[in-house]
Amino acid sequence: MSEAVIELHEVTRQYDEGPPALRKLTLTVNRGDSVAILGPSGSGKSTLLNLIAGLDRPTSGTVTVAGAEVHTLGEAAAARYRRSHIGMVFQFFNLLDDLTVLDNVLLPAQLAGVRGGEARSRAARLLTTLGIDRHSGAYPGRLSGGERQRVAVARALINQPALLLADEPTGALDTASGIEVQNLLKELHAGGQTILMVTHDMALAEACATRTIHLVDGQVSADTLTDSRS
Amino acid sequence: MSALGRVVSSGVGRRRWLQTLVIGLVAAMAVATSVLGGALLISSRAPFDTAFADQNGAHLAVLLNAKKVAAQQAAATANATGVAAAAGPFPVGTVGVRGTEAGTLTIDLKVVGRADPGGAVDRVSLTDGRWATGPNEIVVSNAGIIVSVGETLTAGETTLTVVGKARSMSDTADAWTDPATLAALTTTSEYQMLYRFEAAATATEMTANQTAVEKALPADTVIAARSWLEVRREAVEAAAVFVPFLVAFGVLALAMSLLIVANVVTGSVASAVRRIGILKALGFTPGEVVRAYVGQALLPAAAGAGAGVIVGNLLAVPLLGRIQVVYGTPKLAVSWWVDVVVVVFVLGLVAVTGWLAALRAGRLRTVDALAVGRTSSGGRGRWAARLVGRLPVPRPVGIGLARPFARPIRAVLLLAAIAFGTAAVTFSVGIGTSLVRVQAAGEHNIADVVVQPPRPTRGGPSGPADAGPQADPAKVLAAISAQPGTEAAYGVRQQPMRMTGAANAVNVSATLGDAQWNRYEMVTGGWYGAPGEATAASGLLRATGKKVGDTITLTGSGGTATLTIVGEVFESGEAVWADVASVGAAMGDTGSTSGVRPTNGERGQTEDSFRYYIAITDASDVLDYIAPLNSDLETLGLEAFRNPRTTEPIITALIGLATLVATLLAAAAALGVLNTMMLDLRDRVHDLGVMKAVGMSPGQTVTSVIASVVGVGLLGGAAGVPIGMAVHSLTLPSMAGTAGTSLPSFITDVYLPAVLTALVFGGLVVALLGALIPSGWAARVRTATALRTE
């Protein structure tokens, strides 16, 4: 039986006004899975991602990731949890403009207190693996969209997280760069990385995900197993 | 509401409450400190003349021999040529009083019997309590003994209750009672007549006036007469040393508060460039944008200014109450127009700085304004980020340290706020310390015990000269020195003497033993040591053009003495100190009564008698010391008293003033830091969200924000300290020059290394205090919210 990495049990997230963003959502993601969360705007995709990343707390229900009860964590504990368990990739990369590519990648390791030599070694490996080592001294503003997203992925992986979360990872990219990132995610998954991505991009979902979950009005409307490795 | 009004109200509303609050608070502090400063400046302008005019001060105070002139005859002089108004005759007597506490010195008071404080001349101002109307009630002059309303004084067998304190700008009495009480206390053989004249501006006019009054009286009935010009000279001289310091405080408060206001408003508007871009994209013209932002700055500033006026006036009341002691005036108040001018000026400054900053933002191309905060910073400060990245410091610290280089203009604003605050504190500390030292040095009075002949306390004018032969001063000093517990002692005899080249009589002190320990601070040269040497007061050297090394000739009733000035003492009066062997013979046996007062610390000494000042060892108790000494001195006809040395209220007030001004300005500077930091953090809240998303904890966020002000704080402190010191060193000598004195180094050199270090770190403290709230905000901001923020 596969080991569960993400377990959500009857999770509800209610904001101040309007209907709940998530309604009694129960979900399990196993280690090694690559899951795509699909759905229209306002369906609760980003809320789900924020809850799993420990950026937000559920109104009710429990969120457990890699054994950590995320719904109970305070701000400081949530930060430590993200450092050790989570890597995040954003639609607009969210790289820090005034840091070089290498410094951007090193940042989570440095915040986690990883020794300097070890952190630089991991960063160099990742940059080489992702094919952007020649840009290590450059600033993000000089890179293409695809290259920036590769840097963001490298940053997400520097602390060897149990789970990679990706929020519309190809949403801000042109077609060629989108395919580039798509292939990268496929490679990572093939290497055993557990991935959960939120996307509107059906092609990305079909290419990278072993499982697709459709959310509508904060509830799972469809949960389908696919085989992207074929 | 119009679109413009809506923009202004939203600009100061809930979402920008902190910025609104900061502008309001800074404006309030600026107005409060400026009101204080303005009040000091205004009150420093001719305080004597103003108060003298308010009281219808006496141009001439004449003491008449009551045995030779009837009261009606004295009153008739009101019709003499040139007299505009007259008051009196009032009975006058000298009463020896002492406090009820053991060992208290007996002091002779010139008491005037006056039924009420009003009248056509010398309308005495009550500063506390009420006028003496009943038996055994007394009102004391603010310029006289230190005693509070409700306390009692002993005059022989009679206990007098102090029912009021008052100030006569004409200096007509040390105390007042009703005529009946005075008659019971002492034999009054003199009348006091007070006059105002139609023309009294010059010494020539006053001489003519006095002659006219004397002609209206029987011959040889005038015992003494004192012109208001002499009173004025003494009063102005006494206050002159303090005025420059108070003016400096006023100027500092005004200048620094205005600088800080300009800084905060500029920073606030400059941070709103993107919002301005959005407004322009919606169709606002550059002019409308400028008006909107000026309005946004003015609204909270106006509210703050209103609060500042109230606070400033409340703070000024007790302060001016103390300052009036320095000026010798009965009442000082904040003029209404100071409030108006300050408010108009501060709001005008807010409007102008807001206008200039908004004009620049309003002229930006809309597309550029919209792009602010969303585009790359253009590479500014990357070298710094790279550099600190190599430092062996935790990453949050490195990120913080590099931050000022990414927004250099904002960092400069931050640095300026800290530097202004530090400079203000440095100057306040320096000038406060100098002022306290000036006050202390002017007193020449740190003795613990005073020895003098005992006073008769009833039955007419008192004084040891009438009490019998004087003891040999050398024997007295030997007896005092032999007393266990004596650390230092000297005897001094004072007398007004004429000096060649001096317009007024000079107060000469003939000393026996070393007197310099009684806080005589040298400006130049040294204390006299050899026969024929003398030390002169700064005020005398200024008045006569003499300098150290010159020779002076003093003439007294016993002859003349020629002395060489070997040192200049910090003292604004006209005085000379020399060994009794050098000047004693010239003083003779009897002194003149030219009206020159003794120096402050030795005030009240009867001429021609020796008084002895004693410092006792730290381990000794004053009363325990006095008791056996009095046994030894009894046979010599002398008595020892505890020196009535108290902390002058003015010192407390001035330290309070320095602390208040420094605190207000430092707080305003910290608010400037807070404002700039909040603007900066709001600008980069998205980056904060990113860092938190990749694992930066709240503690690390706080560390990063705090680290971002450490460098600027230290630099601002380091820049502010020399600025404050420079202002101090430029201000003091020029101001002292205006006061007619020179300053010894111990008054100007007030910045010890430890103080300087503390002041530099004070800049850091100001920065850290200002960054505290923003760092907390940054730590609390929700990551998901921050990530959504553009």
PDB file of N, CA and C in Angstrom, chain A residues 13 15 50 55-57 75-77 79-80 82-83 86 88 90 93-100 103 107-108 110-112 137-142 155 159, chain B residues 374-377 380-383 385-386 389 395-396 399 403 406 686-688 690-700 779-784 787-788:
ATOM      1  N   ARG A  13     -13.017  25.787   4.396  1.00  0.00           N
ATOM      2  CA  ARG A  13     -12.395  27.127   4.574  1.00  0.00           C
ATOM      3  C   ARG A  13     -13.437  28.171   4.224  1.00  0.00           C
ATOM      4  N   TYR A  15     -14.303  32.153   4.323  1.00  0.00           N
ATOM      5  CA  TYR A  15     -13.812  33.525   4.493  1.00  0.00           C
ATOM      6  C   TYR A  15     -14.947  34.377   5.056  1.00  0.00           C
ATOM      7  N   ASN A  50      -2.943  26.711  -0.648  1.00  0.00           N
ATOM      8  CA  ASN A  50      -2.476  27.489   0.510  1.00  0.00           C
ATOM      9  C   ASN A  50      -2.588  26.687   1.811  1.00  0.00           C
ATOM     10  N   LEU A  55       0.096  28.105   4.376  1.00  0.00           N
ATOM     11  CA  LEU A  55      -0.028  29.564   4.243  1.00  0.00           C
ATOM     12  C   LEU A  55      -1.366  30.044   4.797  1.00  0.00           C
ATOM     13  N   ASP A  56      -2.269  29.121   5.001  1.00  0.00           N
ATOM     14  CA  ASP A  56      -3.599  29.465   5.489  1.00  0.00           C
ATOM     15  C   ASP A  56      -4.057  28.313   6.387  1.00  0.00           C
ATOM     16  N   ARG A  57      -5.073  28.557   7.184  1.00  0.00           N
ATOM     17  CA  ARG A  57      -5.575  27.510   8.070  1.00  0.00           C
ATOM     18  C   ARG A  57      -7.030  27.210   7.748  1.00  0.00           C
ATOM     19  N   GLU A  75       2.645  30.458  13.062  1.00  0.00           N
ATOM     20  CA  GLU A  75       3.402  31.053  11.953  1.00  0.00           C
ATOM     21  C   GLU A  75       4.832  30.533  11.886  1.00  0.00           C
ATOM     22  N   ALA A  76       5.511  30.517  13.039  1.00  0.00           N
ATOM     23  CA  ALA A  76       6.913  30.103  13.044  1.00  0.00           C
ATOM     24  C   ALA A  76       7.032  28.629  12.680  1.00  0.00           C
ATOM     25  N   ALA A  77       6.135  27.798  13.250  1.00  0.00           N
ATOM     26  CA  ALA A  77       6.178  26.360  12.953  1.00  0.00           C
ATOM     27  C   ALA A  77       5.821  26.111  11.489  1.00  0.00           C
ATOM     28  N   ALA A  79       6.466  28.097   9.054  1.00  0.00           N
ATOM     29  CA  ALA A  79       7.647  28.449   8.252  1.00  0.00           C
ATOM     30  C   ALA A  79       8.650  27.301   8.264  1.00  0.00           C
ATOM     31  N   ARG A  80       8.857  26.711   9.448  1.00  0.00           N
ATOM     32  CA  ARG A  80       9.792  25.579   9.543  1.00  0.00           C
ATOM     33  C   ARG A  80       9.278  24.397   8.730  1.00  0.00           C
ATOM     34  N   ARG A  82       7.391  24.529   6.035  1.00  0.00           N
ATOM     35  CA  ARG A  82       7.587  24.777   4.603  1.00  0.00           C
ATOM     36  C   ARG A  82       9.036  24.543   4.199  1.00  0.00           C
ATOM     37  N   ARG A  83       9.959  24.991   5.091  1.00  0.00           N
ATOM     38  CA  ARG A  83      11.371  24.793   4.778  1.00  0.00           C
ATOM     39  C   ARG A  83      11.698  23.321   4.581  1.00  0.00           C
ATOM     40  N   ILE A  86       8.116  21.327   2.082  1.00  0.00           N
ATOM     41  CA  ILE A  86       7.419  21.856   0.909  1.00  0.00           C
ATOM     42  C   ILE A  86       8.358  22.633   0.003  1.00  0.00           C
ATOM     43  N   MET A  88       7.781  25.266  -3.330  1.00  0.00           N
ATOM     44  CA  MET A  88       6.675  25.931  -4.018  1.00  0.00           C
ATOM     45  C   MET A  88       7.146  26.587  -5.306  1.00  0.00           C
ATOM     46  N   PHE A  90       5.549  29.169  -8.333  1.00  0.00           N
ATOM     47  CA  PHE A  90       4.422  30.079  -8.549  1.00  0.00           C
ATOM     48  C   PHE A  90       4.250  30.415 -10.030  1.00  0.00           C
ATOM     49  N   PHE A  93       6.619  33.151 -10.917  1.00  0.00           N
ATOM     50  CA  PHE A  93       7.987  32.799 -10.486  1.00  0.00           C
ATOM     51  C   PHE A  93       8.312  33.257  -9.064  1.00  0.00           C
ATOM     52  N   ASN A  94       7.957  34.521  -8.766  1.00  0.00           N
ATOM     53  CA  ASN A  94       8.251  35.065  -7.434  1.00  0.00           C
ATOM     54  C   ASN A  94       9.720  34.931  -7.053  1.00  0.00           C
ATOM     55  N   LEU A  95      10.566  35.232  -8.012  1.00  0.00           N
ATOM     56  CA  LEU A  95      11.994  35.289  -7.686  1.00  0.00           C
ATOM     57  C   LEU A  95      12.290  36.693  -7.152  1.00  0.00           C
ATOM     58  N   LEU A  96      13.293  36.788  -6.336  1.00  0.00           N
ATOM     59  CA  LEU A  96      13.660  38.101  -5.785  1.00  0.00           C
ATOM     60  C   LEU A  96      14.629  38.784  -6.741  1.00  0.00           C
ATOM     61  N   ASP A  97      14.205  39.939  -7.247  1.00  0.00           N
ATOM     62  CA  ASP A  97      14.948  40.622  -8.306  1.00  0.00           C
ATOM     63  C   ASP A  97      16.365  41.011  -7.935  1.00  0.00           C
ATOM     64  N   ASP A  98      16.548  41.327  -6.647  1.00  0.00           N
ATOM     65  CA  ASP A  98      17.866  41.838  -6.284  1.00  0.00           C
ATOM     66  C   ASP A  98      18.829  40.748  -5.828  1.00  0.00           C
ATOM     67  N   LEU A  99      18.413  39.501  -5.978  1.00  0.00           N
ATOM     68  CA  LEU A  99      19.318  38.391  -5.688  1.00  0.00           C
ATOM     69  C   LEU A  99      19.651  37.672  -6.999  1.00  0.00           C
ATOM     70  N   THR A 100      20.862  37.159  -7.087  1.00  0.00           N
ATOM     71  CA  THR A 100      21.246  36.399  -8.285  1.00  0.00           C
ATOM     72  C   THR A 100      20.476  35.073  -8.308  1.00  0.00           C
ATOM     73  N   ASP A 103      21.732  32.950  -5.565  1.00  0.00           N
ATOM     74  CA  ASP A 103      21.266  33.389  -4.236  1.00  0.00           C
ATOM     75  C   ASP A 103      19.787  33.085  -4.044  1.00  0.00           C
ATOM     76  N   LEU A 107      18.446  30.554  -1.012  1.00  0.00           N
ATOM     77  CA  LEU A 107      17.719  31.213   0.077  1.00  0.00           C
ATOM     78  C   LEU A 107      17.003  30.250   1.042  1.00  0.00           C
ATOM     79  N   PRO A 108      16.175  29.294   0.524  1.00  0.00           N
ATOM     80  CA  PRO A 108      15.479  28.404   1.479  1.00  0.00           C
ATOM     81  C   PRO A 108      16.447  27.571   2.312  1.00  0.00           C
ATOM     82  N   GLN A 110      19.471  28.465   3.179  1.00  0.00           N
ATOM     83  CA  GLN A 110      20.090  29.346   4.175  1.00  0.00           C
ATOM     84  C   GLN A 110      19.122  29.631   5.318  1.00  0.00           C
ATOM     85  N   LEU A 111      17.861  29.837   4.984  1.00  0.00           N
ATOM     86  CA  LEU A 111      16.865  30.079   6.046  1.00  0.00           C
ATOM     87  C   LEU A 111      16.717  28.852   6.934  1.00  0.00           C
ATOM     88  N   ALA A 112      16.907  27.668   6.332  1.00  0.00           N
ATOM     89  CA  ALA A 112      16.760  26.427   7.102  1.00  0.00           C
ATOM     90  C   ALA A 112      18.020  26.101   7.888  1.00  0.00           C
ATOM     91  N   GLY A 137      25.120  33.332 -11.890  1.00  0.00           N
ATOM     92  CA  GLY A 137      25.513  34.666 -11.406  1.00  0.00           C
ATOM     93  C   GLY A 137      24.626  35.778 -11.939  1.00  0.00           C
ATOM     94  N   ALA A 138      23.653  35.396 -12.791  1.00  0.00           N
ATOM     95  CA  ALA A 138      22.805  36.433 -13.400  1.00  0.00           C
ATOM     96  C   ALA A 138      21.642  36.784 -12.478  1.00  0.00           C
ATOM     97  N   TYR A 139      21.010  37.924 -12.797  1.00  0.00           N
ATOM     98  CA  TYR A 139      19.814  38.305 -12.046  1.00  0.00           C
ATOM     99  C   TYR A 139      18.570  37.842 -12.815  1.00  0.00           C
ATOM    100  N   PRO A 140      17.501  37.507 -12.106  1.00  0.00           N
ATOM    101  CA  PRO A 140      16.323  36.916 -12.757  1.00  0.00           C
ATOM    102  C   PRO A 140      15.762  37.757 -13.900  1.00  0.00           C
ATOM    103  N   GLY A 141      15.877  39.076 -13.783  1.00  0.00           N
ATOM    104  CA  GLY A 141      15.316  39.947 -14.806  1.00  0.00           C
ATOM    105  C   GLY A 141      15.898  39.723 -16.188  1.00  0.00           C
ATOM    106  N   ARG A 142      17.041  39.092 -16.259  1.00  0.00           N
ATOM    107  CA  ARG A 142      17.698  38.883 -17.561  1.00  0.00           C
ATOM    108  C   ARG A 142      17.348  37.549 -18.188  1.00  0.00           C
ATOM    109  N   ARG A 155      14.845  26.418  -6.717  1.00  0.00           N
ATOM    110  CA  ARG A 155      14.682  26.959  -5.368  1.00  0.00           C
ATOM    111  C   ARG A 155      13.732  26.094  -4.552  1.00  0.00           C
ATOM    112  N   ASN A 159      15.744  22.198  -0.632  1.00  0.00           N
ATOM    113  CA  ASN A 159      15.690  21.553   0.686  1.00  0.00           C
ATOM    114  C   ASN A 159      15.147  20.121   0.595  1.00  0.00           C
TER     115      ASN A 159
ATOM    116  N   ARG B 374       6.422  47.146  -9.529  1.00  0.00           N
ATOM    117  CA  ARG B 374       6.141  45.889 -10.231  1.00  0.00           C
ATOM    118  C   ARG B 374       7.278  45.501 -11.163  1.00  0.00           C
ATOM    119  N   THR B 375       8.147  46.432 -11.369  1.00  0.00           N
ATOM    120  CA  THR B 375       9.276  46.132 -12.241  1.00  0.00           C
ATOM    121  C   THR B 375      10.523  45.987 -11.407  1.00  0.00           C
ATOM    122  N   SER B 376      11.543  45.482 -12.066  1.00  0.00           N
ATOM    123  CA  SER B 376      12.807  45.318 -11.382  1.00  0.00           C
ATOM    124  C   SER B 376      13.302  46.674 -10.904  1.00  0.00           C
ATOM    125  N   SER B 377      13.988  46.667  -9.765  1.00  0.00           N
ATOM    126  CA  SER B 377      14.471  47.924  -9.198  1.00  0.00           C
ATOM    127  C   SER B 377      15.600  48.524 -10.023  1.00  0.00           C
ATOM    128  N   ARG B 380      19.697  48.513  -8.608  1.00  0.00           N
ATOM    129  CA  ARG B 380      20.284  49.280  -7.513  1.00  0.00           C
ATOM    130  C   ARG B 380      20.553  48.370  -6.311  1.00  0.00           C
ATOM    131  N   GLY B 381      21.723  48.490  -5.798  1.00  0.00           N
ATOM    132  CA  GLY B 381      22.049  47.796  -4.561  1.00  0.00           C
ATOM    133  C   GLY B 381      22.391  46.330  -4.718  1.00  0.00           C
ATOM    134  N   ARG B 382      22.452  45.860  -5.958  1.00  0.00           N
ATOM    135  CA  ARG B 382      22.773  44.431  -6.117  1.00  0.00           C
ATOM    136  C   ARG B 382      24.185  44.115  -5.637  1.00  0.00           C
ATOM    137  N   TRP B 383      25.072  45.067  -5.885  1.00  0.00           N
ATOM    138  CA  TRP B 383      26.455  44.847  -5.436  1.00  0.00           C
ATOM    139  C   TRP B 383      26.487  44.663  -3.924  1.00  0.00           C
ATOM    140  N   ALA B 385      23.959  43.566  -2.081  1.00  0.00           N
ATOM    141  CA  ALA B 385      23.366  42.263  -1.758  1.00  0.00           C
ATOM    142  C   ALA B 385      24.401  41.153  -1.961  1.00  0.00           C
ATOM    143  N   ARG B 386      25.171  41.296  -3.044  1.00  0.00           N
ATOM    144  CA  ARG B 386      26.193  40.294  -3.338  1.00  0.00           C
ATOM    145  C   ARG B 386      27.267  40.301  -2.250  1.00  0.00           C
ATOM    146  N   GLY B 389      26.056  39.000   1.026  1.00  0.00           N
ATOM    147  CA  GLY B 389      25.820  37.572   0.882  1.00  0.00           C
ATOM    148  C   GLY B 389      27.045  36.757   1.250  1.00  0.00           C
ATOM    149  N   ARG B 395      21.255  34.557   6.918  1.00  0.00           N
ATOM    150  CA  ARG B 395      20.721  35.124   5.679  1.00  0.00           C
ATOM    151  C   ARG B 395      19.728  36.276   5.924  1.00  0.00           C
ATOM    152  N   PRO B 396      18.806  36.155   6.910  1.00  0.00           N
ATOM    153  CA  PRO B 396      17.880  37.274   7.129  1.00  0.00           C
ATOM    154  C   PRO B 396      18.620  38.566   7.471  1.00  0.00           C
ATOM    155  N   ILE B 399      20.111  39.929   4.212  1.00  0.00           N
ATOM    156  CA  ILE B 399      19.065  40.549   3.368  1.00  0.00           C
ATOM    157  C   ILE B 399      18.719  41.931   3.907  1.00  0.00           C
ATOM    158  N   ARG B 403      19.353  45.931   2.258  1.00  0.00           N
ATOM    159  CA  ARG B 403      18.123  46.591   1.834  1.00  0.00           C
ATOM    160  C   ARG B 403      18.274  48.098   1.562  1.00  0.00           C
ATOM    161  N   ALA B 406      19.109  49.091  -1.949  1.00  0.00           N
ATOM    162  CA  ALA B 406      18.145  48.884  -3.029  1.00  0.00           C
ATOM    163  C   ALA B 406      17.261  50.109  -3.227  1.00  0.00           C
ATOM    164  N   HIS B 686       5.254  41.961  -1.227  1.00  0.00           N
ATOM    165  CA  HIS B 686       5.221  40.754  -2.055  1.00  0.00           C
ATOM    166  C   HIS B 686       6.497  39.939  -1.869  1.00  0.00           C
ATOM    167  N   ASP B 687       7.629  40.637  -1.862  1.00  0.00           N
ATOM    168  CA  ASP B 687       8.901  39.948  -1.632  1.00  0.00           C
ATOM    169  C   ASP B 687       8.915  39.285  -0.254  1.00  0.00           C
ATOM    170  N   LEU B 688       8.328  39.983   0.710  1.00  0.00           N
ATOM    171  CA  LEU B 688       8.239  39.396   2.049  1.00  0.00           C
ATOM    172  C   LEU B 688       7.445  38.105   2.000  1.00  0.00           C
ATOM    173  N   VAL B 690       7.086  36.132  -0.541  1.00  0.00           N
ATOM    174  CA  VAL B 690       7.894  35.103  -1.194  1.00  0.00           C
ATOM    175  C   VAL B 690       8.851  34.479  -0.192  1.00  0.00           C
ATOM    176  N   MET B 691       9.515  35.354   0.566  1.00  0.00           N
ATOM    177  CA  MET B 691      10.490  34.822   1.522  1.00  0.00           C
ATOM    178  C   MET B 691       9.805  33.977   2.592  1.00  0.00           C
ATOM    179  N   LYS B 692       8.634  34.413   3.007  1.00  0.00           N
ATOM    180  CA  LYS B 692       7.914  33.626   3.999  1.00  0.00           C
ATOM    181  C   LYS B 692       7.441  32.309   3.386  1.00  0.00           C
ATOM    182  N   ALA B 693       7.076  32.362   2.118  1.00  0.00           N
ATOM    183  CA  ALA B 693       6.614  31.143   1.449  1.00  0.00           C
ATOM    184  C   ALA B 693       7.729  30.122   1.326  1.00  0.00           C
ATOM    185  N   VAL B 694       8.958  30.589   1.193  1.00  0.00           N
ATOM    186  CA  VAL B 694      10.065  29.625   1.081  1.00  0.00           C
ATOM    187  C   VAL B 694      10.684  29.325   2.442  1.00  0.00           C
ATOM    188  N   GLY B 695      10.043  29.781   3.510  1.00  0.00           N
ATOM    189  CA  GLY B 695      10.447  29.308   4.821  1.00  0.00           C
ATOM    190  C   GLY B 695      10.963  30.338   5.793  1.00  0.00           C
ATOM    191  N   MET B 696      10.837  31.624   5.478  1.00  0.00           N
ATOM    192  CA  MET B 696      11.301  32.619   6.456  1.00  0.00           C
ATOM    193  C   MET B 696      10.292  32.706   7.600  1.00  0.00           C
ATOM    194  N   SER B 697      10.778  32.495   8.812  1.00  0.00           N
ATOM    195  CA  SER B 697       9.879  32.495   9.977  1.00  0.00           C
ATOM    196  C   SER B 697       9.599  33.935  10.415  1.00  0.00           C
ATOM    197  N   PRO B 698       8.566  34.128  11.269  1.00  0.00           N
ATOM    198  CA  PRO B 698       8.311  35.490  11.768  1.00  0.00           C
ATOM    199  C   PRO B 698       9.526  36.091  12.470  1.00  0.00           C
ATOM    200  N   GLY B 699      10.231  35.267  13.234  1.00  0.00           N
ATOM    201  CA  GLY B 699      11.422  35.774  13.933  1.00  0.00           C
ATOM    202  C   GLY B 699      12.482  36.232  12.940  1.00  0.00           C
ATOM    203  N   GLN B 700      12.651  35.428  11.881  1.00  0.00           N
ATOM    204  CA  GLN B 700      13.638  35.808  10.873  1.00  0.00           C
ATOM    205  C   GLN B 700      13.196  37.063  10.120  1.00  0.00           C
ATOM    206  N   ALA B 779       6.166  40.694  10.261  1.00  0.00           N
ATOM    207  CA  ALA B 779       6.130  39.306  10.748  1.00  0.00           C
ATOM    208  C   ALA B 779       4.710  38.767  10.751  1.00  0.00           C
ATOM    209  N   ARG B 780       3.741  39.663  10.983  1.00  0.00           N
ATOM    210  CA  ARG B 780       2.351  39.206  11.094  1.00  0.00           C
ATOM    211  C   ARG B 780       1.643  39.099   9.750  1.00  0.00           C
ATOM    212  N   VAL B 781       2.131  39.790   8.750  1.00  0.00           N
ATOM    213  CA  VAL B 781       1.401  39.827   7.498  1.00  0.00           C
ATOM    214  C   VAL B 781       1.235  38.399   6.936  1.00  0.00           C
ATOM    215  N   ARG B 782       0.039  38.102   6.493  1.00  0.00           N
ATOM    216  CA  ARG B 782      -0.246  36.737   6.044  1.00  0.00           C
ATOM    217  C   ARG B 782       0.449  36.485   4.715  1.00  0.00           C
ATOM    218  N   THR B 783       1.094  35.344   4.639  1.00  0.00           N
ATOM    219  CA  THR B 783       1.894  35.029   3.452  1.00  0.00           C
ATOM    220  C   THR B 783       1.027  35.011   2.200  1.00  0.00           C
ATOM    221  N   ALA B 784      -0.125  34.370   2.312  1.00  0.00           N
ATOM    222  CA  ALA B 784      -0.991  34.257   1.132  1.00  0.00           C
ATOM    223  C   ALA B 784      -1.427  35.641   0.657  1.00  0.00           C
ATOM    224  N   LEU B 787       1.507  37.418  -0.972  1.00  0.00           N
ATOM    225  CA  LEU B 787       1.823  36.891  -2.306  1.00  0.00           C
ATOM    226  C   LEU B 787       0.862  37.429  -3.362  1.00  0.00           C
ATOM    227  N   ARG B 788      -0.351  37.755  -2.946  1.00  0.00           N
ATOM    228  CA  ARG B 788      -1.324  38.285  -3.909  1.00  0.00           C
ATOM    229  C   ARG B 788      -1.096  39.773  -4.165  1.00  0.00           C
TER     230      ARG B 788
END
